[in-house]
Short mmCIF file of C-alpha atoms and ligand atoms in Angstrom, two decimals:
data_model
loop_
_atom_site.label_atom_id
_atom_site.label_comp_id
_atom_site.label_asym_id
_atom_site.label_seq_id
_atom_site.Cartn_x
_atom_site.Cartn_y
_atom_site.Cartn_z
CA MET A 1 -8.34 -2.05 -10.95
CA LYS A 2 -5.37 0.34 -10.96
CA SER A 3 -2.15 -1.55 -10.56
CA SER A 4 0.25 -0.60 -7.84
CA ASP A 5 3.40 0.56 -9.66
CA LYS A 6 5.16 -2.60 -8.70
CA ILE A 7 6.99 -5.26 -10.66
CA LEU A 8 6.60 -8.85 -9.54
CA ILE A 9 9.49 -11.21 -10.20
CA LEU A 10 8.73 -14.90 -10.33
CA ASP A 11 11.74 -16.93 -9.29
CA PHE A 12 12.46 -20.01 -11.39
CA GLY A 13 15.72 -20.58 -9.51
CA SER A 14 18.15 -18.32 -11.34
CA GLN A 15 21.26 -17.11 -9.55
CA TYR A 16 20.30 -13.67 -10.91
CA THR A 17 16.76 -13.41 -9.51
CA GLN A 18 17.67 -11.06 -6.67
CA LEU A 19 19.76 -9.04 -9.08
CA ILE A 20 16.71 -8.48 -11.28
CA ALA A 21 14.77 -7.24 -8.24
CA ARG A 22 17.59 -4.88 -7.26
CA ARG A 23 17.92 -3.52 -10.79
CA VAL A 24 14.19 -2.73 -10.96
CA ARG A 25 14.46 -0.85 -7.67
CA GLU A 26 17.58 1.00 -8.81
CA ILE A 27 15.55 2.11 -11.81
CA GLY A 28 13.11 3.58 -9.27
CA VAL A 29 10.20 1.16 -9.06
CA PHE A 30 9.31 -1.20 -6.22
CA SER A 31 9.81 -4.90 -6.97
CA GLU A 32 9.18 -8.08 -5.08
CA VAL A 33 10.22 -11.68 -5.60
CA LYS A 34 7.88 -14.66 -5.24
CA PRO A 35 8.49 -18.35 -5.94
CA SER A 36 7.38 -19.47 -9.40
CA SER A 37 4.92 -21.87 -7.72
CA ILE A 38 2.77 -18.97 -6.41
CA SER A 39 -0.91 -19.30 -7.38
CA ILE A 40 -2.48 -17.12 -10.04
CA GLU A 41 -5.06 -15.87 -7.49
CA LYS A 42 -2.26 -14.63 -5.25
CA ILE A 43 -0.58 -12.90 -8.19
CA LEU A 44 -3.82 -11.12 -9.09
CA GLU A 45 -4.22 -10.06 -5.46
CA LEU A 46 -0.72 -8.53 -5.54
CA ASN A 47 -1.91 -6.55 -8.56
CA PRO A 48 1.48 -5.91 -10.18
CA SER A 49 1.98 -3.51 -13.09
CA GLY A 50 4.17 -6.09 -14.77
CA ILE A 51 5.82 -9.44 -14.20
CA ILE A 52 9.35 -10.63 -14.92
CA LEU A 53 9.92 -14.37 -15.16
CA SER A 54 13.49 -15.11 -14.07
CA GLY A 55 15.89 -17.55 -15.61
CA GLY A 56 16.44 -20.93 -14.01
CA PRO A 57 18.53 -24.09 -14.11
CA GLU A 58 15.74 -26.37 -15.36
CA THR A 59 14.70 -27.32 -18.87
CA VAL A 60 11.13 -26.97 -20.14
CA THR A 61 11.72 -30.04 -22.31
CA ILE A 62 10.89 -32.37 -19.42
CA SER A 63 7.46 -32.54 -17.83
CA SER A 64 8.56 -32.20 -14.21
CA SER A 65 10.04 -28.71 -14.53
CA GLN A 66 8.25 -25.70 -13.05
CA LYS A 67 6.35 -23.86 -15.80
CA VAL A 68 4.53 -20.54 -16.00
CA HIS A 69 0.73 -20.92 -15.69
CA LYS A 70 -0.92 -20.48 -19.07
CA SER A 71 -3.68 -18.48 -17.37
CA LEU A 72 -1.08 -15.95 -16.23
CA LEU A 73 -0.10 -15.42 -19.85
CA GLU A 74 -3.75 -14.70 -20.61
CA ALA A 75 -4.29 -12.33 -17.68
CA LYS A 76 -3.42 -9.19 -19.66
CA ILE A 77 -0.53 -8.29 -17.38
CA PRO A 78 2.67 -7.24 -19.22
CA ILE A 79 5.24 -10.02 -18.95
CA LEU A 80 8.95 -10.21 -19.65
CA GLY A 81 10.55 -13.66 -19.62
CA ILE A 82 14.31 -13.81 -19.22
CA CYS A 83 16.19 -16.91 -20.41
CA TYR A 84 14.27 -19.86 -18.87
CA GLY A 85 11.41 -17.39 -18.35
CA MET A 86 11.27 -16.86 -22.09
CA GLN A 87 11.44 -20.56 -22.84
CA THR A 88 8.54 -21.39 -20.54
CA ILE A 89 6.41 -18.72 -22.25
CA ALA A 90 7.20 -20.22 -25.66
CA ASN A 91 6.48 -23.70 -24.42
CA GLU A 92 3.13 -22.83 -22.83
CA LEU A 93 1.88 -20.87 -25.84
CA GLY A 94 2.50 -23.58 -28.42
CA GLY A 95 6.01 -22.75 -29.57
CA SER A 96 8.84 -25.20 -29.15
CA VAL A 97 12.05 -25.27 -27.16
CA ILE A 98 14.93 -27.59 -27.96
CA ARG A 99 18.17 -28.56 -26.32
CA SER A 100 20.84 -26.71 -28.24
CA ASN A 101 24.02 -28.38 -29.53
CA ILE A 102 25.88 -25.16 -28.96
CA ARG A 103 25.56 -23.69 -25.49
CA GLU A 104 26.19 -20.01 -25.06
CA PHE A 105 27.81 -18.96 -21.78
CA GLY A 106 29.17 -15.49 -21.23
CA HIS A 107 29.64 -12.78 -23.81
CA SER A 108 27.56 -12.92 -26.97
CA GLU A 109 26.43 -10.53 -29.69
CA ILE A 110 22.85 -10.01 -30.77
CA SER A 111 21.50 -8.08 -33.69
CA TYR A 112 18.27 -6.23 -34.05
CA VAL A 113 15.62 -7.95 -36.18
CA ASN A 114 12.29 -6.16 -35.70
CA HIS A 115 11.33 -2.96 -33.97
CA SER A 116 10.64 -3.38 -30.27
CA VAL A 117 9.82 -0.87 -27.58
CA LEU A 118 12.34 -2.76 -25.40
CA PHE A 119 15.11 -1.41 -27.63
CA ASP A 120 14.00 2.25 -27.61
CA SER A 121 17.10 4.43 -27.07
CA VAL A 122 19.34 1.34 -27.18
CA SER A 123 22.08 1.89 -29.71
CA PHE A 124 23.12 -1.14 -31.71
CA ASP A 125 26.63 -0.42 -32.96
CA SER A 126 26.77 -1.75 -36.57
CA ASN A 127 23.64 -3.67 -35.63
CA ILE A 128 25.45 -5.43 -32.76
CA LEU A 129 24.70 -5.31 -29.04
CA ASN A 130 27.04 -7.02 -26.54
CA VAL A 131 25.04 -9.16 -24.15
CA TRP A 132 25.47 -11.84 -21.48
CA MET A 133 24.03 -15.29 -22.22
CA SER A 134 23.86 -18.40 -20.12
CA HIS A 135 21.77 -21.12 -21.72
CA GLY A 136 21.68 -24.61 -23.12
CA ASP A 137 18.09 -24.69 -24.44
CA LYS A 138 16.66 -22.32 -27.03
CA VAL A 139 13.33 -21.37 -28.59
CA GLU A 140 13.10 -23.11 -31.95
CA VAL A 141 9.53 -22.34 -33.06
CA LEU A 142 7.72 -19.16 -32.10
CA PRO A 143 4.23 -19.32 -30.60
CA ASP A 144 1.45 -17.88 -32.82
CA ASN A 145 1.40 -14.10 -33.14
CA PHE A 146 4.93 -13.69 -31.82
CA GLU A 147 7.76 -12.09 -33.77
CA ILE A 148 11.52 -12.22 -33.36
CA ILE A 149 13.10 -8.98 -32.19
CA ALA A 150 16.74 -10.05 -31.92
CA SER A 151 19.00 -12.90 -32.99
CA SER A 152 22.50 -14.11 -32.19
CA LYS A 153 24.78 -16.31 -34.30
CA ASP A 154 23.77 -19.48 -32.46
CA CYS A 155 20.31 -18.50 -31.37
CA LYS A 156 17.80 -17.28 -33.91
CA VAL A 157 15.24 -16.32 -31.29
CA ALA A 158 17.35 -14.22 -28.91
CA GLY A 159 14.31 -12.04 -28.21
CA PHE A 160 10.60 -12.15 -29.08
CA GLN A 161 7.43 -10.18 -28.52
CA ASN A 162 3.68 -10.28 -28.88
CA LEU A 163 2.50 -6.69 -28.90
CA ASP A 164 -1.21 -7.55 -28.58
CA SER A 165 -0.71 -9.27 -25.26
CA ASN A 166 2.36 -7.30 -24.13
CA ILE A 167 4.46 -10.41 -23.67
CA PHE A 168 8.21 -10.23 -24.30
CA GLY A 169 11.08 -12.65 -23.98
CA LEU A 170 14.85 -12.24 -23.94
CA GLN A 171 17.29 -15.11 -24.14
CA PHE A 172 20.06 -12.90 -22.72
CA HIS A 173 20.28 -11.30 -19.27
CA PRO A 174 19.57 -7.53 -19.25
CA GLU A 175 20.03 -7.44 -15.45
CA VAL A 176 23.74 -8.33 -15.67
CA THR A 177 26.14 -5.41 -16.10
CA HIS A 178 27.99 -7.25 -18.88
CA THR A 179 24.92 -6.70 -21.06
CA ASN A 180 25.33 -3.30 -22.67
CA GLN A 181 22.44 -0.94 -22.01
CA GLY A 182 20.60 -3.67 -20.10
CA GLU A 183 19.27 -1.00 -17.77
CA THR A 184 17.66 0.84 -20.69
CA ILE A 185 16.03 -2.38 -21.85
CA LEU A 186 14.60 -3.04 -18.37
CA SER A 187 13.53 0.62 -18.01
CA ASN A 188 11.66 0.39 -21.31
CA PHE A 189 9.76 -2.63 -20.06
CA ILE A 190 9.01 -1.02 -16.68
CA PHE A 191 7.98 2.45 -17.87
CA LYS A 192 6.92 2.10 -21.49
CA VAL A 193 5.29 -1.34 -21.42
CA CYS A 194 4.06 -1.54 -17.81
CA GLY A 195 3.44 2.19 -17.41
CA CYS A 196 4.97 2.33 -13.91
CA ARG A 197 5.70 5.62 -12.18
CA LYS A 198 8.87 6.08 -10.12
CA ASN A 199 8.16 5.39 -6.47
CA TRP A 200 11.35 3.99 -5.03
CA SER A 201 13.99 6.48 -3.91
CA THR A 202 15.75 6.72 -0.55
CA PHE A 203 13.51 9.63 0.32
CA ASP A 204 10.28 7.73 -0.52
CA ILE A 205 11.45 4.67 1.38
CA ILE A 206 12.31 6.51 4.59
CA ASP A 207 9.18 8.59 4.45
CA SER A 208 6.87 5.63 4.01
CA MET A 209 8.69 3.54 6.61
CA VAL A 210 8.58 6.25 9.23
CA SER A 211 4.85 6.83 8.76
CA ASP A 212 4.27 3.09 8.71
CA ILE A 213 6.10 2.68 12.03
CA LYS A 214 4.21 5.59 13.59
CA ASN A 215 0.84 4.19 12.49
CA LYS A 216 1.61 0.74 13.78
CA VAL A 217 3.36 1.51 17.03
CA LYS A 218 1.50 4.67 18.14
CA ASN A 219 2.61 5.44 21.71
CA GLU A 220 3.75 1.96 22.60
CA LYS A 221 7.32 1.00 23.48
CA VAL A 222 9.60 -0.97 21.16
CA LEU A 223 12.51 -3.16 22.19
CA LEU A 224 15.43 -3.78 19.85
CA GLY A 225 18.39 -6.13 20.22
CA LEU A 226 21.20 -3.97 18.87
CA SER A 227 24.41 -5.68 17.79
CA GLY A 228 26.19 -2.74 16.23
CA GLY A 229 25.97 -4.43 12.81
CA VAL A 230 24.58 -2.56 9.81
CA ASP A 231 21.04 -3.97 9.86
CA SER A 232 20.18 -3.55 13.53
CA SER A 233 21.91 -0.15 13.62
CA VAL A 234 19.86 1.17 10.71
CA VAL A 235 16.69 -0.17 12.35
CA ALA A 236 17.67 1.74 15.49
CA MET A 237 18.18 4.96 13.50
CA LEU A 238 14.88 4.53 11.69
CA LEU A 239 12.92 3.78 14.86
CA HIS A 240 14.57 6.64 16.67
CA LYS A 241 13.48 9.01 13.92
CA ALA A 242 9.94 7.65 14.07
CA ILE A 243 9.28 7.15 17.78
CA LYS A 244 12.20 8.82 19.60
CA ASN A 245 12.36 7.72 23.26
CA ASN A 246 9.87 4.93 22.91
CA LEU A 247 12.72 2.90 21.47
CA ILE A 248 14.79 0.92 23.97
CA CYS A 249 17.86 -0.94 22.72
CA ILE A 250 19.52 -3.85 24.44
CA PHE A 251 23.11 -4.67 23.60
CA VAL A 252 24.16 -8.10 24.84
CA ASP A 253 27.90 -8.55 25.39
CA HIS A 254 28.40 -12.30 25.04
CA GLY A 255 32.14 -11.97 25.59
CA LEU A 256 32.74 -13.02 21.98
CA LEU A 257 32.98 -9.53 20.52
CA ARG A 258 36.00 -7.83 19.00
CA LEU A 259 38.46 -5.79 21.03
CA GLY A 260 36.99 -2.42 22.00
CA GLU A 261 33.65 -3.21 20.33
CA VAL A 262 31.50 -2.85 23.44
CA ASP A 263 32.77 0.67 24.16
CA GLU A 264 32.57 1.67 20.52
CA VAL A 265 28.94 0.59 20.08
CA MET A 266 27.83 2.04 23.41
CA SER A 267 29.44 5.42 22.88
CA THR A 268 28.25 5.67 19.26
CA PHE A 269 24.58 5.17 20.12
CA LYS A 270 24.67 7.16 23.32
CA SER A 271 26.06 10.10 21.38
CA LEU A 272 23.07 9.80 19.05
CA ASP A 273 20.77 10.11 22.03
CA ILE A 274 19.46 6.57 21.65
CA ASP A 275 18.43 4.67 24.79
CA ILE A 276 20.88 1.75 24.76
CA ARG A 277 21.42 -0.61 27.69
CA LEU A 278 24.44 -2.87 27.99
CA ILE A 279 24.06 -6.38 29.42
CA ASP A 280 27.38 -7.97 30.28
CA ALA A 281 26.68 -11.70 30.05
CA SER A 282 30.18 -12.77 29.07
CA GLN A 283 30.75 -15.01 32.10
CA LEU A 284 27.45 -16.82 31.56
CA PHE A 285 28.24 -17.53 27.88
CA LEU A 286 31.76 -18.65 28.70
CA SER A 287 30.62 -21.05 31.40
CA LYS A 288 27.91 -22.55 29.17
CA LEU A 289 30.41 -23.02 26.36
CA SER A 290 33.02 -24.59 28.62
CA GLY A 291 34.32 -27.90 27.25
CA GLU A 292 32.21 -27.73 24.06
CA THR A 293 34.11 -28.30 20.81
CA ASP A 294 31.39 -29.11 18.28
CA PRO A 295 30.68 -26.12 15.96
CA GLU A 296 26.93 -26.71 15.71
CA GLN A 297 26.60 -27.21 19.47
CA LYS A 298 28.57 -24.02 20.07
CA ARG A 299 26.22 -22.11 17.77
CA LYS A 300 23.17 -23.56 19.52
CA ILE A 301 24.47 -22.76 22.99
CA ILE A 302 25.23 -19.19 21.96
CA GLY A 303 21.84 -18.76 20.25
CA ASN A 304 19.85 -20.19 23.16
CA THR A 305 21.81 -18.29 25.80
CA PHE A 306 21.28 -15.10 23.84
CA ILE A 307 17.52 -15.66 23.89
CA GLU A 308 17.60 -16.46 27.61
CA VAL A 309 19.59 -13.31 28.47
CA PHE A 310 17.55 -11.07 26.22
CA GLU A 311 14.27 -12.39 27.56
CA ASN A 312 15.35 -11.87 31.20
CA GLU A 313 16.37 -8.31 30.49
CA ALA A 314 13.25 -7.54 28.53
CA LYS A 315 11.09 -8.69 31.45
CA LYS A 316 12.65 -5.97 33.58
CA ILE A 317 11.48 -3.24 31.22
CA LYS A 318 7.86 -2.26 31.77
CA ASP A 319 5.15 -1.72 29.15
CA VAL A 320 6.97 -2.96 26.07
CA SER A 321 4.63 -4.11 23.30
CA TRP A 322 6.89 -4.60 20.29
CA LEU A 323 10.11 -6.38 19.43
CA ALA A 324 11.96 -4.94 16.44
CA GLN A 325 14.25 -7.06 14.29
CA GLY A 326 16.64 -6.26 11.46
CA THR A 327 15.31 -8.89 9.03
CA ILE A 328 16.16 -7.91 5.45
CA TYR A 329 14.69 -8.94 2.09
CA PRO A 330 17.12 -11.74 1.16
CA ASP A 331 16.18 -13.49 4.47
CA VAL A 332 12.50 -13.16 3.56
CA ILE A 333 12.98 -14.53 0.05
CA GLU A 334 15.11 -17.41 1.29
CA SER A 335 12.60 -18.48 3.88
CA SER A 336 9.62 -18.11 1.53
CA SER A 337 11.12 -20.32 -1.16
CA ASP A 338 11.77 -23.24 1.12
CA ASP A 339 10.75 -25.72 -1.53
CA HIS A 340 14.44 -25.65 -2.52
CA ASN A 341 15.78 -28.74 -0.83
CA SER A 342 19.10 -27.27 0.23
CA SER A 343 20.91 -29.02 3.06
CA VAL A 344 21.75 -27.18 6.25
CA ILE A 345 25.44 -26.30 6.08
CA LYS A 346 25.50 -24.18 9.23
CA SER A 347 22.63 -23.37 11.52
CA HIS A 348 22.75 -19.60 11.57
CA HIS A 349 22.22 -17.85 14.83
CA ASN A 350 18.84 -16.24 14.85
CA VAL A 351 16.36 -14.95 17.36
CA GLY A 352 13.29 -15.89 15.35
CA GLY A 353 11.51 -17.55 18.27
CA LEU A 354 11.74 -14.52 20.54
CA PRO A 355 8.59 -12.48 19.81
CA GLU A 356 6.14 -15.36 20.36
CA LYS A 357 7.99 -16.50 23.44
CA MET A 358 7.89 -13.04 24.93
CA ASN A 359 4.37 -12.32 23.81
CA LEU A 360 5.45 -9.26 21.84
CA LYS A 361 4.32 -7.97 18.46
CA LEU A 362 6.98 -8.22 15.78
CA LEU A 363 8.23 -5.12 13.97
CA GLU A 364 10.50 -5.63 10.96
CA PRO A 365 10.83 -2.20 9.34
CA ILE A 366 13.54 -3.10 6.80
CA ARG A 367 12.20 -6.49 5.71
CA GLU A 368 11.61 -5.22 2.16
CA LEU A 369 15.13 -3.88 1.65
CA PHE A 370 18.25 -5.32 0.09
CA LYS A 371 21.56 -4.79 1.88
CA ASP A 372 22.69 -1.97 -0.41
CA GLU A 373 19.36 -0.20 0.15
CA VAL A 374 19.80 -0.59 3.92
CA ARG A 375 23.20 1.11 3.61
CA LYS A 376 21.73 3.90 1.48
CA ILE A 377 18.92 4.71 3.84
CA GLY A 378 21.35 4.32 6.75
CA ALA A 379 23.54 7.02 5.23
CA GLU A 380 20.52 9.27 4.70
CA LEU A 381 19.61 8.78 8.37
CA ASN A 382 23.14 9.87 9.39
CA THR A 383 24.22 6.46 10.68
CA PRO A 384 27.96 6.81 11.42
CA GLU A 385 30.07 5.72 8.48
CA HIS A 386 32.22 3.32 10.51
CA ILE A 387 29.05 1.35 11.22
CA LEU A 388 27.74 1.37 7.65
CA LYS A 389 31.09 0.22 6.27
CA ARG A 390 31.71 -2.52 8.81
CA HIS A 391 32.24 -6.00 7.53
CA PRO A 392 29.51 -8.41 8.61
CA PHE A 393 30.15 -10.07 11.95
CA PRO A 394 28.36 -13.35 12.73
CA GLY A 395 25.92 -13.56 15.64
CA PRO A 396 28.04 -16.17 17.48
CA GLY A 397 31.01 -13.80 17.07
CA LEU A 398 34.49 -15.03 17.90
CA GLY A 399 32.86 -18.20 19.25
CA ILE A 400 33.03 -19.67 15.73
CA ARG A 401 36.50 -18.26 15.06
CA VAL A 402 38.14 -20.05 17.96
CA MET A 403 38.38 -23.60 16.64
CA GLY A 404 37.49 -26.18 19.24
CA GLU A 405 37.01 -25.20 22.85
CA ILE A 406 36.46 -21.56 23.71
CA THR A 407 38.44 -20.19 26.64
CA SER A 408 38.94 -16.61 27.78
CA GLU A 409 42.66 -16.85 27.01
CA ARG A 410 41.99 -17.94 23.42
CA ILE A 411 39.41 -15.19 22.95
CA SER A 412 41.88 -12.65 24.25
CA ILE A 413 44.65 -13.81 21.85
CA LEU A 414 42.21 -13.73 18.96
CA GLN A 415 40.90 -10.26 19.84
CA LYS A 416 44.41 -8.81 19.88
CA ALA A 417 45.41 -10.46 16.59
CA ASP A 418 42.14 -9.46 14.92
CA LYS A 419 42.69 -5.85 15.94
CA ILE A 420 46.19 -5.86 14.44
CA PHE A 421 44.89 -7.30 11.15
CA ILE A 422 41.90 -4.95 10.87
CA ASP A 423 43.91 -1.85 11.93
CA GLU A 424 46.53 -2.63 9.27
CA LEU A 425 43.86 -3.20 6.61
CA LYS A 426 42.35 0.16 7.48
CA SER A 427 45.62 2.07 7.57
CA GLU A 428 46.66 0.57 4.21
CA LYS A 429 43.19 1.45 2.85
CA ILE A 430 42.44 -2.16 1.91
CA TYR A 431 39.56 -2.69 4.37
CA ASP A 432 36.79 -1.12 2.25
CA SER A 433 37.70 -3.16 -0.82
CA LEU A 434 37.18 -6.44 1.07
CA SER A 435 33.84 -8.00 1.94
CA GLN A 436 35.05 -9.62 5.13
CA ALA A 437 38.37 -10.08 6.91
CA PHE A 438 39.21 -11.69 10.23
CA VAL A 439 41.57 -13.94 12.13
CA VAL A 440 40.92 -17.54 13.17
CA TYR A 441 42.45 -19.22 16.21
CA LEU A 442 43.76 -22.76 15.67
CA PRO A 443 44.47 -24.82 18.75
CA VAL A 444 47.45 -26.43 17.05
CA LYS A 445 50.86 -26.21 18.64
CA SER A 446 53.74 -25.37 16.39
CA VAL A 447 57.44 -24.83 17.07
CA GLY A 448 59.04 -21.44 16.69
CA VAL A 449 62.24 -19.75 17.71
CA VAL A 450 62.45 -16.28 19.20
CA GLY A 451 65.94 -15.03 20.02
CA ASP A 452 67.62 -18.15 21.35
CA GLU A 453 64.43 -19.46 22.85
CA ARG A 454 62.28 -22.25 21.55
CA ARG A 455 58.62 -21.39 21.36
CA TYR A 456 55.86 -24.02 21.21
CA GLU A 457 52.62 -22.12 20.78
CA ASP A 458 49.42 -21.78 18.79
CA VAL A 459 48.71 -20.95 15.16
CA LEU A 460 46.50 -18.17 13.76
CA ALA A 461 45.04 -17.97 10.27
CA LEU A 462 44.21 -14.77 8.41
CA ARG A 463 41.07 -14.86 6.26
CA ALA A 464 40.05 -12.16 3.76
CA VAL A 465 37.38 -12.59 1.09
CA GLU A 466 35.67 -10.73 -1.72
CA THR A 467 32.07 -11.53 -2.49
CA VAL A 468 28.81 -9.92 -3.58
CA ASP A 469 26.25 -12.12 -1.88
CA PHE A 470 28.29 -14.23 0.60
CA MET A 471 26.92 -17.37 -1.09
CA THR A 472 30.18 -17.74 -2.99
CA ALA A 473 33.44 -15.91 -2.31
CA LYS A 474 36.96 -15.49 -3.65
CA TRP A 475 39.91 -15.38 -1.27
CA ALA A 476 41.48 -11.95 -1.48
CA HIS A 477 44.89 -11.63 -3.10
CA LEU A 478 46.39 -9.44 -0.40
CA PRO A 479 49.91 -8.17 -1.17
CA TYR A 480 52.65 -10.46 0.23
CA ASP A 481 54.35 -7.52 1.93
CA PHE A 482 51.16 -6.66 3.69
CA ILE A 483 50.59 -10.24 4.90
CA GLY A 484 54.21 -10.31 6.03
CA LYS A 485 53.81 -7.12 8.05
CA VAL A 486 50.64 -8.37 9.77
CA SER A 487 52.23 -11.74 10.51
CA ASN A 488 55.32 -10.07 12.02
CA ARG A 489 53.28 -7.80 14.20
CA ILE A 490 51.10 -10.66 15.48
CA VAL A 491 53.98 -12.98 16.32
CA ASN A 492 56.04 -10.17 17.90
CA GLU A 493 53.23 -8.58 19.88
CA ILE A 494 51.42 -11.72 21.06
CA SER A 495 53.81 -14.11 22.74
CA LEU A 496 51.36 -17.03 22.76
CA VAL A 497 51.39 -17.30 18.96
CA SER A 498 54.19 -19.05 17.11
CA ARG A 499 52.95 -18.94 13.53
CA VAL A 500 50.54 -17.14 11.18
CA VAL A 501 49.11 -18.68 7.98
CA TYR A 502 46.97 -17.23 5.19
CA ASP A 503 43.77 -18.97 4.06
CA CYS A 504 43.69 -19.21 0.26
CA THR A 505 40.49 -21.23 -0.13
CA GLY A 506 37.42 -19.99 -1.96
CA LYS A 507 33.76 -20.65 -1.16
CA PRO A 508 33.00 -23.25 -2.40
CA PRO A 509 34.70 -25.54 -1.50
CA ALA A 510 35.28 -23.88 1.90
CA THR A 511 32.86 -21.61 3.72
CA ILE A 512 33.82 -18.09 4.76
CA GLU A 513 33.92 -18.81 8.49
CA TRP A 514 35.98 -21.80 9.59
CA GLU A 515 33.26 -23.33 11.75
P1 XMP B 1 29.71 -18.94 5.71
O1 XMP B 1 30.73 -19.27 6.75
O2 XMP B 1 28.45 -19.73 5.84
O3 XMP B 1 29.30 -17.42 5.99
O4 XMP B 1 30.29 -18.96 4.31
C1 XMP B 1 28.54 -16.60 5.14
C2 XMP B 1 28.27 -15.31 5.88
O5 XMP B 1 27.43 -15.58 7.01
C3 XMP B 1 28.09 -15.22 8.21
N1 XMP B 1 27.78 -16.24 9.21
C4 XMP B 1 26.91 -16.09 10.22
N2 XMP B 1 26.16 -15.04 10.57
N3 XMP B 1 25.31 -16.27 12.38
C5 XMP B 1 25.37 -15.12 11.67
O6 XMP B 1 24.70 -14.16 12.05
C6 XMP B 1 26.04 -17.37 12.08
O7 XMP B 1 25.96 -18.40 12.75
C7 XMP B 1 26.87 -17.26 10.94
N4 XMP B 1 27.73 -18.14 10.33
C8 XMP B 1 28.27 -17.48 9.28
C9 XMP B 1 29.55 -15.15 7.87
O8 XMP B 1 30.27 -14.30 8.76
C10 XMP B 1 29.52 -14.66 6.45
O9 XMP B 1 29.36 -13.26 6.41
#
């Protein structure tokens, strides 16, 4: 059977698994991630051109760790094992893996030992290639019919291959940019070993999504909850291209949006000729939240009220058959690998229960895309730049940035301060270099003095972070002068604030939002 020009990535729990998938796509070939526990039958059904086994935190030297199925290694599909992925291949095929006395983390140098197609067009400078390692265990004895292709000072088997069965292993991480020419190594595996053809460019993606939507939806109407965030906005642009006026967007104003946001979103989409309907439910949300101080309860109230409002509005629109959602690939991967026993840190606002409740068919046109791909196709679809470059904004909005009880006065103070902070970040051209920036309202009274008057008012905190995946984040080192200017403006322009502080806590140990 002809394979489908797709690389399957089996996730053994590495922090780099999604990065591998993104790199393969950047190279121009479709990739998908599945948990390492997936059955061999399912893998054969997916019919990949090649498989990459990711790294992982476990050790193959204990029996309970997740291993690659031996039958997969005999299935005649090209395989590349990276780090733990390599060790599990060695272990299953009769080689041996030991715990190493010397662990290699970070930069390392490998040298070329035997010819390998993986190293075609890779230049080893004085027989040295700079790579990124992160391992404790190492392959000690090769399985039969394997040969070493690269070694490092502390790791004799830094790469191996079996050309008869097209199985390769690398102890280092070619997907990480610190590995020199890692992209060439991955490209060699994808094109030269697996024989894939390029099939993943912005043009291909849009084209296939639009025809997919048309085939599915035909002449039926689609409803979309539009928040003005990147994901739902790009879904709106895509659906509009595919089905024009059969798309109806609902924008719920829960009263917890940023200053001017309602007008901005409405006028942006109206000017694009998209049918967008505003539902002002701010009073309802505020009354339901009245007196509530618990962060999780606040999130639940906002989530449930959102569903209630959306459902009521949807009922008023006749003949709708579909509900579109802006689910993206990381959400899909996270929910499919739920064997990871991670504890719930925050219950994220989602509208997952809506389609069944409303008896609608679910349409998720961007569920195969990573965030950077969503931005790329968004740009190609002429989504306004101010939308594509917006920092993420949580579903519960300012509701989780007002600590404790939410009141309209507190929301109003926060909206004004947030606008000052964001406007200054934009005018100083700092905004685009940050991943997220916002203000938090603290219901803590503090003493101040303005002129000869004593002031006893609330405190605001500025938060700005840099992150790639929002799972971890660094607090941004904003210039002191800049923080000073923002603080001055806030305290001078908003009389109900006596003090501004800057949050210099990373994630972990803190989270990005305060609640
Ligand atoms: P935390 O605070 O968990 O945030 O470090 C990570 C990212 O998720 C966003 N976030 C949310 N998004 N509903 C959302 O849609 C939520 O309840 C929610 N809580 C946090 C947060 O803004 C950051 O980008």
